[in-house]
JSON list of C-alpha atoms in Angstrom, two decimals:
[
{"chain": "A", "resi": 1, "resn": "MET", "atom": "CA", "xyz": [39.68, 25.60, 10.27]},
{"chain": "A", "resi": 2, "resn": "GLU", "atom": "CA", "xyz": [41.05, 26.02, 13.76]},
{"chain": "A", "resi": 3, "resn": "LYS", "atom": "CA", "xyz": [38.87, 29.12, 14.27]},
{"chain": "A", "resi": 4, "resn": "VAL", "atom": "CA", "xyz": [35.80, 27.28, 12.91]},
{"chain": "A", "resi": 5, "resn": "GLY", "atom": "CA", "xyz": [36.63, 24.43, 15.30]},
{"chain": "A", "resi": 6, "resn": "HIS", "atom": "CA", "xyz": [36.44, 26.92, 18.19]},
{"chain": "A", "resi": 7, "resn": "GLY", "atom": "CA", "xyz": [33.03, 28.16, 17.05]},
{"chain": "A", "resi": 8, "resn": "ASP", "atom": "CA", "xyz": [34.05, 31.30, 15.15]},
{"chain": "A", "resi": 9, "resn": "LYS", "atom": "CA", "xyz": [31.05, 32.14, 12.95]},
{"chain": "A", "resi": 10, "resn": "ASP", "atom": "CA", "xyz": [32.96, 34.63, 10.82]},
{"chain": "A", "resi": 11, "resn": "ALA", "atom": "CA", "xyz": [35.58, 32.00, 10.03]},
{"chain": "A", "resi": 12, "resn": "PHE", "atom": "CA", "xyz": [32.79, 29.58, 9.12]},
{"chain": "A", "resi": 13, "resn": "ALA", "atom": "CA", "xyz": [31.30, 32.21, 6.77]},
{"chain": "A", "resi": 14, "resn": "VAL", "atom": "CA", "xyz": [34.67, 32.40, 4.98]},
{"chain": "A", "resi": 15, "resn": "LEU", "atom": "CA", "xyz": [34.87, 28.57, 4.82]},
{"chain": "A", "resi": 16, "resn": "TYR", "atom": "CA", "xyz": [31.29, 28.40, 3.53]},
{"chain": "A", "resi": 17, "resn": "ASP", "atom": "CA", "xyz": [32.01, 30.87, 0.73]},
{"chain": "A", "resi": 18, "resn": "ALA", "atom": "CA", "xyz": [35.14, 28.92, -0.22]},
{"chain": "A", "resi": 19, "resn": "VAL", "atom": "CA", "xyz": [33.62, 25.41, -0.37]},
{"chain": "A", "resi": 20, "resn": "ALA", "atom": "CA", "xyz": [29.83, 25.63, -0.83]},
{"chain": "A", "resi": 21, "resn": "SER", "atom": "CA", "xyz": [29.84, 25.49, -4.63]},
{"chain": "A", "resi": 22, "resn": "MET", "atom": "CA", "xyz": [32.30, 22.57, -4.64]},
{"chain": "A", "resi": 23, "resn": "VAL", "atom": "CA", "xyz": [30.18, 20.68, -2.08]},
{"chain": "A", "resi": 24, "resn": "PHE", "atom": "CA", "xyz": [27.04, 21.25, -4.13]},
{"chain": "A", "resi": 25, "resn": "GLY", "atom": "CA", "xyz": [28.82, 20.19, -7.34]},
{"chain": "A", "resi": 26, "resn": "ILE", "atom": "CA", "xyz": [29.96, 16.92, -5.77]},
{"chain": "A", "resi": 27, "resn": "ALA", "atom": "CA", "xyz": [26.45, 16.27, -4.47]},
{"chain": "A", "resi": 28, "resn": "VAL", "atom": "CA", "xyz": [24.87, 16.89, -7.87]},
{"chain": "A", "resi": 29, "resn": "LYS", "atom": "CA", "xyz": [27.34, 14.55, -9.59]},
{"chain": "A", "resi": 30, "resn": "VAL", "atom": "CA", "xyz": [26.62, 11.72, -7.14]},
{"chain": "A", "resi": 31, "resn": "VAL", "atom": "CA", "xyz": [22.95, 12.22, -6.27]},
{"chain": "A", "resi": 32, "resn": "ARG", "atom": "CA", "xyz": [21.78, 13.48, -9.70]},
{"chain": "A", "resi": 33, "resn": "ASP", "atom": "CA", "xyz": [18.79, 15.31, -8.25]},
{"chain": "A", "resi": 34, "resn": "ARG", "atom": "CA", "xyz": [19.03, 19.04, -7.64]},
{"chain": "A", "resi": 35, "resn": "SER", "atom": "CA", "xyz": [16.74, 19.28, -4.61]},
{"chain": "A", "resi": 36, "resn": "ARG", "atom": "CA", "xyz": [18.31, 16.27, -2.90]},
{"chain": "A", "resi": 37, "resn": "SER", "atom": "CA", "xyz": [21.74, 17.63, -3.73]},
{"chain": "A", "resi": 38, "resn": "GLU", "atom": "CA", "xyz": [20.82, 20.89, -2.00]},
{"chain": "A", "resi": 39, "resn": "GLU", "atom": "CA", "xyz": [19.84, 18.87, 1.08]},
{"chain": "A", "resi": 40, "resn": "VAL", "atom": "CA", "xyz": [23.11, 16.96, 0.97]},
{"chain": "A", "resi": 41, "resn": "ALA", "atom": "CA", "xyz": [25.11, 20.19, 0.61]},
{"chain": "A", "resi": 42, "resn": "GLN", "atom": "CA", "xyz": [23.32, 21.69, 3.59]},
{"chain": "A", "resi": 43, "resn": "GLU", "atom": "CA", "xyz": [24.00, 18.57, 5.67]},
{"chain": "A", "resi": 44, "resn": "VAL", "atom": "CA", "xyz": [27.68, 18.68, 4.68]},
{"chain": "A", "resi": 45, "resn": "MET", "atom": "CA", "xyz": [27.97, 22.32, 5.74]},
{"chain": "A", "resi": 46, "resn": "ILE", "atom": "CA", "xyz": [26.42, 21.47, 9.10]},
{"chain": "A", "resi": 47, "resn": "ASP", "atom": "CA", "xyz": [28.87, 18.57, 9.41]},
{"chain": "A", "resi": 48, "resn": "LEU", "atom": "CA", "xyz": [31.76, 20.93, 8.67]},
{"chain": "A", "resi": 49, "resn": "TRP", "atom": "CA", "xyz": [30.64, 23.26, 11.44]},
{"chain": "A", "resi": 50, "resn": "ARG", "atom": "CA", "xyz": [30.29, 20.38, 13.90]},
{"chain": "A", "resi": 51, "resn": "GLN", "atom": "CA", "xyz": [33.44, 18.48, 12.87]},
{"chain": "A", "resi": 52, "resn": "ALA", "atom": "CA", "xyz": [35.83, 21.37, 12.25]},
{"chain": "A", "resi": 53, "resn": "ALA", "atom": "CA", "xyz": [37.79, 20.53, 15.40]},
{"chain": "A", "resi": 54, "resn": "ARG", "atom": "CA", "xyz": [38.52, 17.08, 13.96]},
{"chain": "A", "resi": 55, "resn": "TYR", "atom": "CA", "xyz": [40.33, 18.47, 10.91]},
{"chain": "A", "resi": 56, "resn": "ARG", "atom": "CA", "xyz": [44.03, 17.51, 10.85]},
{"chain": "A", "resi": 57, "resn": "PRO", "atom": "CA", "xyz": [46.14, 19.54, 8.39]},
{"chain": "A", "resi": 58, "resn": "GLU", "atom": "CA", "xyz": [48.84, 16.86, 8.33]},
{"chain": "A", "resi": 59, "resn": "GLN", "atom": "CA", "xyz": [46.34, 14.45, 6.73]},
{"chain": "A", "resi": 60, "resn": "GLY", "atom": "CA", "xyz": [45.44, 16.68, 3.77]},
{"chain": "A", "resi": 61, "resn": "SER", "atom": "CA", "xyz": [44.17, 20.02, 2.62]},
{"chain": "A", "resi": 62, "resn": "VAL", "atom": "CA", "xyz": [40.91, 21.55, 3.80]},
{"chain": "A", "resi": 63, "resn": "MET", "atom": "CA", "xyz": [39.47, 21.20, 0.27]},
{"chain": "A", "resi": 64, "resn": "THR", "atom": "CA", "xyz": [40.33, 17.48, 0.19]},
{"chain": "A", "resi": 65, "resn": "TRP", "atom": "CA", "xyz": [38.81, 16.96, 3.63]},
{"chain": "A", "resi": 66, "resn": "VAL", "atom": "CA", "xyz": [35.63, 18.82, 2.67]},
{"chain": "A", "resi": 67, "resn": "ALA", "atom": "CA", "xyz": [35.38, 17.00, -0.67]},
{"chain": "A", "resi": 68, "resn": "THR", "atom": "CA", "xyz": [35.72, 13.65, 1.11]},
{"chain": "A", "resi": 69, "resn": "ILE", "atom": "CA", "xyz": [32.94, 14.52, 3.56]},
{"chain": "A", "resi": 70, "resn": "ALA", "atom": "CA", "xyz": [30.71, 15.76, 0.72]},
{"chain": "A", "resi": 71, "resn": "HIS", "atom": "CA", "xyz": [31.31, 12.67, -1.39]},
{"chain": "A", "resi": 72, "resn": "ARG", "atom": "CA", "xyz": [30.64, 10.28, 1.49]},
{"chain": "A", "resi": 73, "resn": "ARG", "atom": "CA", "xyz": [27.45, 12.12, 2.46]},
{"chain": "A", "resi": 74, "resn": "ALA", "atom": "CA", "xyz": [26.20, 12.07, -1.15]},
{"chain": "A", "resi": 75, "resn": "VAL", "atom": "CA", "xyz": [26.97, 8.36, -1.54]},
{"chain": "A", "resi": 76, "resn": "ASP", "atom": "CA", "xyz": [25.17, 7.67, 1.74]},
{"chain": "A", "resi": 77, "resn": "ARG", "atom": "CA", "xyz": [22.12, 9.53, 0.42]},
{"chain": "A", "resi": 78, "resn": "VAL", "atom": "CA", "xyz": [22.11, 7.50, -2.81]},
{"chain": "A", "resi": 79, "resn": "ARG", "atom": "CA", "xyz": [22.50, 4.22, -0.92]},
{"chain": "A", "resi": 80, "resn": "PHE", "atom": "CA", "xyz": [19.73, 5.17, 1.47]},
{"chain": "A", "resi": 81, "resn": "ALA", "atom": "CA", "xyz": [17.40, 6.08, -1.39]},
{"chain": "A", "resi": 82, "resn": "ARG", "atom": "CA", "xyz": [18.22, 2.86, -3.24]},
{"chain": "A", "resi": 83, "resn": "ALA", "atom": "CA", "xyz": [17.72, 0.73, -0.11]},
{"chain": "A", "resi": 84, "resn": "SER", "atom": "CA", "xyz": [14.45, 2.50, 0.60]},
{"chain": "A", "resi": 85, "resn": "ALA", "atom": "CA", "xyz": [13.23, 1.90, -2.95]},
{"chain": "A", "resi": 86, "resn": "ASP", "atom": "CA", "xyz": [14.30, -1.75, -2.72]},
{"chain": "A", "resi": 87, "resn": "ARG", "atom": "CA", "xyz": [12.39, -2.15, 0.57]},
{"chain": "A", "resi": 88, "resn": "GLU", "atom": "CA", "xyz": [9.29, -0.56, -0.92]},
{"chain": "A", "resi": 89, "resn": "HIS", "atom": "CA", "xyz": [9.52, -2.78, -3.99]},
{"chain": "A", "resi": 90, "resn": "ALA", "atom": "CA", "xyz": [9.99, -5.91, -1.88]},
{"chain": "A", "resi": 91, "resn": "HIS", "atom": "CA", "xyz": [7.04, -4.93, 0.30]},
{"chain": "A", "resi": 92, "resn": "ALA", "atom": "CA", "xyz": [4.88, -4.30, -2.77]},
{"chain": "A", "resi": 93, "resn": "VAL", "atom": "CA", "xyz": [5.83, -7.71, -4.17]},
{"chain": "A", "resi": 94, "resn": "ARG", "atom": "CA", "xyz": [5.00, -9.42, -0.86]},
{"chain": "A", "resi": 95, "resn": "GLU", "atom": "CA", "xyz": [1.72, -7.56, -0.52]},
{"chain": "A", "resi": 96, "resn": "ARG", "atom": "CA", "xyz": [0.79, -7.90, -4.15]},
{"chain": "A", "resi": 97, "resn": "VAL", "atom": "CA", "xyz": [-2.85, -8.66, -4.60]},
{"chain": "A", "resi": 98, "resn": "ARG", "atom": "CA", "xyz": [-4.75, -8.84, -7.77]},
{"chain": "A", "resi": 99, "resn": "PRO", "atom": "CA", "xyz": [-6.35, -5.57, -8.69]},
{"chain": "A", "resi": 100, "resn": "PHE", "atom": "CA", "xyz": [-9.92, -5.42, -7.52]},
{"chain": "A", "resi": 101, "resn": "ASP", "atom": "CA", "xyz": [-12.37, -3.67, -9.73]},
{"chain": "A", "resi": 102, "resn": "GLU", "atom": "CA", "xyz": [-15.06, -2.60, -7.31]},
{"chain": "A", "resi": 103, "resn": "VAL", "atom": "CA", "xyz": [-17.39, -1.31, -10.02]},
{"chain": "A", "resi": 104, "resn": "ALA", "atom": "CA", "xyz": [-17.21, -4.56, -12.00]},
{"chain": "A", "resi": 105, "resn": "GLU", "atom": "CA", "xyz": [-17.83, -6.53, -8.81]},
{"chain": "A", "resi": 106, "resn": "GLN", "atom": "CA", "xyz": [-20.90, -4.41, -7.98]},
{"chain": "A", "resi": 107, "resn": "VAL", "atom": "CA", "xyz": [-22.27, -4.81, -11.50]},
{"chain": "A", "resi": 108, "resn": "GLU", "atom": "CA", "xyz": [-21.75, -8.58, -11.36]},
{"chain": "A", "resi": 109, "resn": "VAL", "atom": "CA", "xyz": [-23.47, -8.83, -7.97]},
{"chain": "A", "resi": 110, "resn": "ARG", "atom": "CA", "xyz": [-26.38, -6.71, -9.21]},
{"chain": "A", "resi": 111, "resn": "LEU", "atom": "CA", "xyz": [-26.79, -8.85, -12.34]},
{"chain": "A", "resi": 112, "resn": "GLU", "atom": "CA", "xyz": [-26.70, -12.04, -10.30]},
{"chain": "A", "resi": 113, "resn": "SER", "atom": "CA", "xyz": [-29.25, -10.58, -7.86]},
{"chain": "A", "resi": 114, "resn": "GLU", "atom": "CA", "xyz": [-31.55, -9.64, -10.72]},
{"chain": "A", "resi": 115, "resn": "GLN", "atom": "CA", "xyz": [-31.22, -13.14, -12.18]},
{"chain": "A", "resi": 116, "resn": "VAL", "atom": "CA", "xyz": [-32.04, -14.72, -8.80]},
{"chain": "A", "resi": 117, "resn": "ARG", "atom": "CA", "xyz": [-35.12, -12.47, -8.42]},
{"chain": "A", "resi": 118, "resn": "ARG", "atom": "CA", "xyz": [-36.25, -13.36, -11.95]},
{"chain": "A", "resi": 119, "resn": "CYS", "atom": "CA", "xyz": [-35.77, -17.07, -11.26]},
{"chain": "A", "resi": 120, "resn": "MET", "atom": "CA", "xyz": [-37.55, -16.81, -7.90]},
{"chain": "A", "resi": 121, "resn": "ARG", "atom": "CA", "xyz": [-40.57, -15.38, -9.75]},
{"chain": "A", "resi": 122, "resn": "GLY", "atom": "CA", "xyz": [-40.61, -18.62, -11.78]},
{"chain": "A", "resi": 123, "resn": "LEU", "atom": "CA", "xyz": [-41.26, -20.73, -8.65]},
{"chain": "A", "resi": 124, "resn": "THR", "atom": "CA", "xyz": [-44.69, -21.62, -7.34]},
{"chain": "A", "resi": 125, "resn": "GLU", "atom": "CA", "xyz": [-45.83, -19.53, -4.40]},
{"chain": "A", "resi": 126, "resn": "LEU", "atom": "CA", "xyz": [-45.28, -22.43, -1.97]},
{"chain": "A", "resi": 127, "resn": "GLN", "atom": "CA", "xyz": [-41.74, -23.08, -3.31]},
{"chain": "A", "resi": 128, "resn": "ARG", "atom": "CA", "xyz": [-40.88, -19.36, -3.18]},
{"chain": "A", "resi": 129, "resn": "GLN", "atom": "CA", "xyz": [-42.07, -19.10, 0.44]},
{"chain": "A", "resi": 130, "resn": "ALA", "atom": "CA", "xyz": [-40.09, -22.16, 1.53]},
{"chain": "A", "resi": 131, "resn": "VAL", "atom": "CA", "xyz": [-36.88, -21.08, -0.23]},
{"chain": "A", "resi": 132, "resn": "THR", "atom": "CA", "xyz": [-37.19, -17.50, 1.06]},
{"chain": "A", "resi": 133, "resn": "LEU", "atom": "CA", "xyz": [-37.70, -18.62, 4.66]},
{"chain": "A", "resi": 134, "resn": "ALA", "atom": "CA", "xyz": [-34.80, -21.10, 4.52]},
{"chain": "A", "resi": 135, "resn": "TYR", "atom": "CA", "xyz": [-32.22, -19.12, 2.52]},
{"chain": "A", "resi": 136, "resn": "TYR", "atom": "CA", "xyz": [-33.03, -15.48, 3.21]},
{"chain": "A", "resi": 137, "resn": "ARG", "atom": "CA", "xyz": [-34.21, -15.76, 6.80]},
{"chain": "A", "resi": 138, "resn": "GLY", "atom": "CA", "xyz": [-31.96, -18.66, 7.76]},
{"chain": "A", "resi": 139, "resn": "LEU", "atom": "CA", "xyz": [-34.69, -20.95, 9.10]},
{"chain": "A", "resi": 140, "resn": "THR", "atom": "CA", "xyz": [-34.24, -24.71, 9.29]},
{"chain": "A", "resi": 141, "resn": "TYR", "atom": "CA", "xyz": [-36.57, -27.04, 7.39]},
{"chain": "A", "resi": 142, "resn": "ARG", "atom": "CA", "xyz": [-38.40, -27.78, 10.63]},
{"chain": "A", "resi": 143, "resn": "GLU", "atom": "CA", "xyz": [-38.85, -24.03, 11.36]},
{"chain": "A", "resi": 144, "resn": "VAL", "atom": "CA", "xyz": [-40.06, -23.44, 7.78]},
{"chain": "A", "resi": 145, "resn": "ALA", "atom": "CA", "xyz": [-42.61, -26.24, 8.27]},
{"chain": "A", "resi": 146, "resn": "GLU", "atom": "CA", "xyz": [-43.85, -24.57, 11.47]},
{"chain": "A", "resi": 147, "resn": "VAL", "atom": "CA", "xyz": [-44.15, -21.11, 9.87]},
{"chain": "A", "resi": 148, "resn": "LEU", "atom": "CA", "xyz": [-45.97, -22.49, 6.81]},
{"chain": "A", "resi": 149, "resn": "ARG", "atom": "CA", "xyz": [-48.02, -24.92, 8.94]},
{"chain": "A", "resi": 150, "resn": "ALA", "atom": "CA", "xyz": [-47.10, -27.73, 6.58]},
{"chain": "A", "resi": 151, "resn": "PRO", "atom": "CA", "xyz": [-45.75, -31.24, 7.20]},
{"chain": "A", "resi": 152, "resn": "LEU", "atom": "CA", "xyz": [-41.93, -31.46, 7.21]},
{"chain": "A", "resi": 153, "resn": "PRO", "atom": "CA", "xyz": [-41.81, -33.92, 4.24]},
{"chain": "A", "resi": 154, "resn": "THR", "atom": "CA", "xyz": [-43.93, -31.49, 2.18]},
{"chain": "A", "resi": 155, "resn": "VAL", "atom": "CA", "xyz": [-41.58, -28.59, 2.98]},
{"chain": "A", "resi": 156, "resn": "LYS", "atom": "CA", "xyz": [-38.56, -30.70, 2.02]},
{"chain": "A", "resi": 157, "resn": "THR", "atom": "CA", "xyz": [-40.18, -31.60, -1.29]},
{"chain": "A", "resi": 158, "resn": "ARG", "atom": "CA", "xyz": [-41.07, -27.94, -2.02]},
{"chain": "A", "resi": 159, "resn": "MET", "atom": "CA", "xyz": [-37.50, -26.92, -1.19]},
{"chain": "A", "resi": 160, "resn": "ARG", "atom": "CA", "xyz": [-35.95, -29.63, -3.38]},
{"chain": "A", "resi": 161, "resn": "ASP", "atom": "CA", "xyz": [-38.22, -28.86, -6.33]},
{"chain": "A", "resi": 162, "resn": "GLY", "atom": "CA", "xyz": [-37.74, -25.10, -5.88]},
{"chain": "A", "resi": 163, "resn": "LEU", "atom": "CA", "xyz": [-33.95, -25.40, -5.71]},
{"chain": "A", "resi": 164, "resn": "ILE", "atom": "CA", "xyz": [-33.90, -27.61, -8.82]},
{"chain": "A", "resi": 165, "resn": "ARG", "atom": "CA", "xyz": [-35.93, -24.98, -10.69]},
{"chain": "A", "resi": 166, "resn": "LEU", "atom": "CA", "xyz": [-33.61, -22.21, -9.47]},
{"chain": "A", "resi": 167, "resn": "ARG", "atom": "CA", "xyz": [-30.53, -24.20, -10.50]},
{"chain": "A", "resi": 168, "resn": "ASP", "atom": "CA", "xyz": [-31.93, -24.78, -13.97]},
{"chain": "A", "resi": 169, "resn": "CYS", "atom": "CA", "xyz": [-33.05, -21.16, -14.35]},
{"chain": "A", "resi": 170, "resn": "MET", "atom": "CA", "xyz": [-29.65, -19.86, -13.23]},
{"chain": "A", "resi": 171, "resn": "GLY", "atom": "CA", "xyz": [-27.87, -22.19, -15.65]},
{"chain": "A", "resi": 172, "resn": "VAL", "atom": "CA", "xyz": [-25.84, -23.89, -12.94]},
{"chain": "A", "resi": 173, "resn": "THR", "atom": "CA", "xyz": [-24.40, -27.23, -13.90]},
{"chain": "A", "resi": 174, "resn": "THR", "atom": "CA", "xyz": [-23.73, -29.95, -11.38]}
]
């Protein structure tokens, strides 16, 4: 370990051969996912290279020290994954919106549009013109009266009668 602590690559190769399978075994037991365990084992081996100078033989054997580092790293990975999943779940709950069926919405809009067109055909020509100018072109009653060259009270009556017919045709209850 002292040689590894001074950057001796050959000594690290010997250490690697001695502990790699144990490190991976600990990771698999804790993480329970082979690919993530491989990542954890790789991280532990990098930690061993970087922290070798910190090893103190009076505090325990090299195998115990390595096993402790491997176990802590694996537990950290599990905690991180769990916290990440919890955050994602919490976010999904906060952002939960009812599923939107775009196709159903389009079909409903199309059916309603067809029903409106059918009902509009049931109006007199004067009612249809007044309603179209007011609701599809956004004109005021006064502007509709000017376009149709009709008195304002007549336009209001046509609109009222036309809207009543549309309401009844569409099956809208008040």
